[in-house]
Amino acid sequence: MIAATVDVHRRVADDVAAAAPSGGLVLDAGCGTGLLAAEIAQRRPDLRVHGVDLEQAMVDVAVDRAERAGLADRVTFTVADLADLPLPAATADLVVSTASMHHWTDVPAIVTALHQVLRPGGPLWIYDIRWAPSGAVRAATAAAGRRTARTLVRTGAFPVALFQRLVV
Ligand SMILES: C[S@@+](CC[C@H](N)C(=O)[O-])C[C@H]1O[C@@H](n2cnc3c(N)ncnc32)[C@H](O)[C@@H]1O
């Protein structure tokens, strides 16, 4: 499963690198130890990546990783609850999240907060393990008058898809 997690970070970073606008800001929601943020920044030297996570210990590792990789000038982190984001509205060009959604205790508040920080029309991509319930995200999105598209994501050599992506 660890290999699959590494593979999903690479796959998601490829997806983000292909989609983010030039010079844009990507928000990594529930960034953990900053693996995805570093993968994205390494693929696209024009992008800034900002990670947010609830846990100080996770962010400490993420900051250290970015510094060691020489990315600290454009890969930054904040300790915060996604439901109460201390970021300016309409500033992120793309919001991405991996393997965090199944931990979210207040999905409607988080989906609302993530949409507020996105520029109008910017994509919100939530990747999680395939079996993570997506009903709360769908309901929160529908309540805001949007729809959620779900696709399965196969990574590496695994013959079956272990992850899903919700486009919100
Ligand atoms: C399984 S880890 C995944 C970390 C990272 N995204 C990755 O793919 O390696 C889930 C992360 O989500 C964070 N998280 C869960 N709920 C959160 C919330 N409400 N606000 C911010 N971070 C949250 C946890 O602290 C944890 O670091």
Short mmCIF file of C-alpha atoms and ligand atoms in Angstrom, two decimals:
data_model
loop_
_atom_site.label_atom_id
_atom_site.label_comp_id
_atom_site.label_asym_id
_atom_site.label_seq_id
_atom_site.Cartn_x
_atom_site.Cartn_y
_atom_site.Cartn_z
CA MET A 1 0.00 0.00 0.00
CA ILE A 2 2.97 2.35 0.63
CA ALA A 3 4.12 1.87 -2.97
CA ALA A 4 0.61 2.66 -4.17
CA THR A 5 0.62 5.87 -2.10
CA VAL A 6 3.91 6.97 -3.69
CA ASP A 7 2.44 6.15 -7.09
CA VAL A 8 -0.68 8.18 -6.41
CA HIS A 9 1.38 11.23 -5.43
CA ARG A 10 3.24 10.96 -8.74
CA ARG A 11 0.02 10.49 -10.69
CA VAL A 12 -1.69 13.42 -8.95
CA ALA A 13 1.38 15.63 -9.44
CA ASP A 14 1.31 14.77 -13.15
CA ASP A 15 -2.39 15.71 -13.30
CA VAL A 16 -1.81 19.02 -11.48
CA ALA A 17 1.29 19.86 -13.54
CA ALA A 18 -0.73 19.37 -16.72
CA ALA A 19 -3.63 21.56 -15.57
CA ALA A 20 -2.37 24.42 -13.40
CA PRO A 21 -2.10 27.78 -15.15
CA SER A 22 1.28 29.39 -15.67
CA GLY A 23 2.61 31.07 -12.52
CA GLY A 24 -0.36 29.78 -10.52
CA LEU A 25 -0.93 28.94 -6.88
CA VAL A 26 -1.88 25.37 -5.96
CA LEU A 27 -3.36 24.61 -2.54
CA ASP A 28 -2.69 21.12 -1.13
CA ALA A 29 -5.50 20.50 1.36
CA GLY A 30 -4.49 18.15 4.17
CA CYS A 31 -0.92 18.08 2.88
CA GLY A 32 0.56 15.77 5.52
CA THR A 33 4.35 15.63 5.21
CA GLY A 34 4.43 17.60 1.96
CA LEU A 35 5.26 14.79 -0.46
CA LEU A 36 2.68 15.89 -3.04
CA ALA A 37 3.58 19.58 -2.75
CA ALA A 38 7.23 18.76 -3.51
CA GLU A 39 6.31 16.50 -6.44
CA ILE A 40 4.18 19.26 -7.96
CA ALA A 41 6.80 21.96 -7.46
CA GLN A 42 9.52 19.80 -8.98
CA ARG A 43 7.45 19.28 -12.13
CA ARG A 44 6.48 22.94 -12.54
CA PRO A 45 9.13 25.51 -11.49
CA ASP A 46 6.69 28.34 -12.24
CA LEU A 47 4.13 27.25 -9.65
CA ARG A 48 3.78 28.11 -6.00
CA VAL A 49 2.34 25.39 -3.79
CA HIS A 50 0.82 26.00 -0.37
CA GLY A 51 0.02 23.10 1.92
CA VAL A 52 -2.38 23.21 4.86
CA ASP A 53 -2.60 20.57 7.56
CA LEU A 54 -4.14 20.29 11.00
CA GLU A 55 -1.04 18.70 12.54
CA GLN A 56 2.04 20.76 13.43
CA ALA A 57 4.24 17.64 13.35
CA MET A 58 3.21 16.93 9.74
CA VAL A 59 3.91 20.49 8.69
CA ASP A 60 7.31 20.46 10.41
CA VAL A 61 8.33 17.49 8.24
CA ALA A 62 6.86 19.18 5.14
CA VAL A 63 8.80 22.40 5.76
CA ASP A 64 12.01 20.42 6.29
CA ARG A 65 11.41 18.45 3.08
CA ALA A 66 10.85 21.63 1.03
CA GLU A 67 13.99 23.24 2.49
CA ARG A 68 16.16 20.19 1.77
CA ALA A 69 14.84 20.06 -1.81
CA GLY A 70 15.59 23.76 -2.37
CA LEU A 71 11.90 24.51 -2.85
CA ALA A 72 11.17 26.62 0.23
CA ASP A 73 10.89 29.86 -1.75
CA ARG A 74 7.72 28.63 -3.45
CA VAL A 75 6.51 25.66 -1.36
CA THR A 76 5.05 26.89 1.93
CA PHE A 77 2.83 25.49 4.64
CA THR A 78 0.30 26.56 7.26
CA VAL A 79 -1.06 24.66 10.26
CA ALA A 80 -4.83 25.11 10.17
CA ASP A 81 -8.18 23.36 10.01
CA LEU A 82 -9.41 23.23 6.41
CA ALA A 83 -12.85 24.18 7.72
CA ASP A 84 -11.42 27.51 8.88
CA LEU A 85 -8.80 28.40 6.29
CA PRO A 86 -6.71 31.49 7.13
CA LEU A 87 -6.14 32.25 3.44
CA PRO A 88 -7.46 35.08 1.26
CA ALA A 89 -10.51 34.35 -0.85
CA ALA A 90 -10.18 33.65 -4.57
CA THR A 91 -6.39 33.27 -4.57
CA ALA A 92 -5.76 29.60 -5.43
CA ASP A 93 -5.83 28.49 -9.06
CA LEU A 94 -6.29 24.81 -8.22
CA VAL A 95 -7.04 22.96 -4.99
CA VAL A 96 -5.96 19.36 -4.64
CA SER A 97 -6.18 16.89 -1.79
CA THR A 98 -4.90 13.33 -1.40
CA ALA A 99 -5.97 10.77 1.19
CA SER A 100 -7.29 13.43 3.56
CA MET A 101 -11.03 13.54 2.81
CA HIS A 102 -11.79 10.35 4.74
CA HIS A 103 -10.55 12.16 7.89
CA TRP A 104 -12.72 15.25 7.45
CA THR A 105 -15.24 15.61 10.28
CA ASP A 106 -17.08 18.62 8.81
CA VAL A 107 -17.19 17.99 5.08
CA PRO A 108 -19.69 20.77 4.22
CA ALA A 109 -17.58 23.40 6.01
CA ILE A 110 -14.40 22.19 4.30
CA VAL A 111 -15.93 22.05 0.81
CA THR A 112 -17.28 25.58 1.33
CA ALA A 113 -13.93 26.88 2.60
CA LEU A 114 -12.00 25.28 -0.27
CA HIS A 115 -14.35 26.83 -2.82
CA GLN A 116 -13.93 30.24 -1.17
CA VAL A 117 -10.16 30.13 -1.53
CA LEU A 118 -10.39 29.06 -5.19
CA ARG A 119 -10.52 31.58 -8.00
CA PRO A 120 -13.91 31.42 -9.76
CA GLY A 121 -14.06 28.35 -11.97
CA GLY A 122 -10.86 26.84 -10.55
CA PRO A 123 -10.82 23.07 -10.11
CA LEU A 124 -11.12 21.29 -6.76
CA TRP A 125 -9.80 17.74 -7.00
CA ILE A 126 -10.20 15.37 -4.08
CA TYR A 127 -8.32 12.09 -4.39
CA ASP A 128 -8.83 9.40 -1.80
CA ILE A 129 -8.83 5.66 -1.48
CA ARG A 130 -11.49 4.12 -3.67
CA TRP A 131 -13.58 2.91 -0.75
CA ALA A 132 -13.69 6.22 1.11
CA PRO A 133 -17.34 7.36 1.26
CA SER A 134 -17.92 10.30 -1.06
CA GLY A 135 -21.57 10.95 -0.15
CA ALA A 136 -20.84 13.87 2.18
CA VAL A 137 -18.80 15.63 -0.52
CA ARG A 138 -21.56 15.03 -3.08
CA ALA A 139 -24.21 16.36 -0.69
CA ALA A 140 -22.19 19.46 0.22
CA THR A 141 -21.49 20.15 -3.44
CA ALA A 142 -25.12 19.65 -4.45
CA ALA A 143 -26.24 22.01 -1.67
CA ALA A 144 -24.02 24.66 -3.27
CA GLY A 145 -25.66 24.04 -6.66
CA ARG A 146 -22.74 22.11 -8.16
CA ARG A 147 -22.26 18.50 -9.11
CA THR A 148 -19.50 16.05 -8.26
CA ALA A 149 -17.88 13.84 -10.90
CA ARG A 150 -16.15 10.67 -9.69
CA THR A 151 -13.54 8.71 -11.62
CA LEU A 152 -11.41 5.77 -10.55
CA VAL A 153 -7.63 6.23 -10.61
CA ARG A 154 -5.26 3.35 -11.33
CA THR A 155 -1.61 3.84 -10.39
CA GLY A 156 1.66 2.01 -11.02
CA ALA A 157 1.52 -1.73 -11.65
CA PHE A 158 -1.67 -2.35 -9.69
CA PRO A 159 -4.20 -4.13 -11.94
CA VAL A 160 -7.17 -2.47 -10.23
CA ALA A 161 -7.88 1.13 -9.33
CA LEU A 162 -7.18 1.77 -5.64
CA PHE A 163 -8.07 5.46 -5.68
CA GLN A 164 -10.91 7.70 -6.74
CA ARG A 165 -10.90 11.33 -7.83
CA LEU A 166 -13.81 13.62 -7.05
CA VAL A 167 -13.99 16.70 -9.25
CA VAL A 168 -16.04 19.10 -7.19
C1 LIG B 1 -3.49 10.19 5.53
S1 LIG B 1 -2.87 11.82 5.70
C2 LIG B 1 -2.54 12.24 3.99
C3 LIG B 1 -1.52 13.32 3.89
C4 LIG B 1 -1.13 13.75 2.46
N1 LIG B 1 -2.21 14.42 1.78
C5 LIG B 1 -0.63 12.60 1.65
O1 LIG B 1 -1.28 12.24 0.65
O2 LIG B 1 0.42 12.03 2.01
C6 LIG B 1 -4.29 12.83 6.06
C7 LIG B 1 -3.92 14.24 6.47
O3 LIG B 1 -5.10 15.04 6.51
C8 LIG B 1 -4.96 15.94 7.58
N2 LIG B 1 -6.28 16.46 7.96
C9 LIG B 1 -7.37 15.75 8.33
N3 LIG B 1 -8.40 16.56 8.62
C10 LIG B 1 -7.95 17.83 8.42
C11 LIG B 1 -8.55 19.12 8.56
N4 LIG B 1 -9.81 19.27 8.98
N5 LIG B 1 -7.80 20.20 8.29
C12 LIG B 1 -6.50 20.06 7.88
N6 LIG B 1 -5.90 18.86 7.72
C13 LIG B 1 -6.60 17.76 7.99
C14 LIG B 1 -4.31 15.11 8.67
O4 LIG B 1 -3.71 15.90 9.67
C15 LIG B 1 -3.31 14.29 7.86
O5 LIG B 1 -2.04 14.88 7.79
#
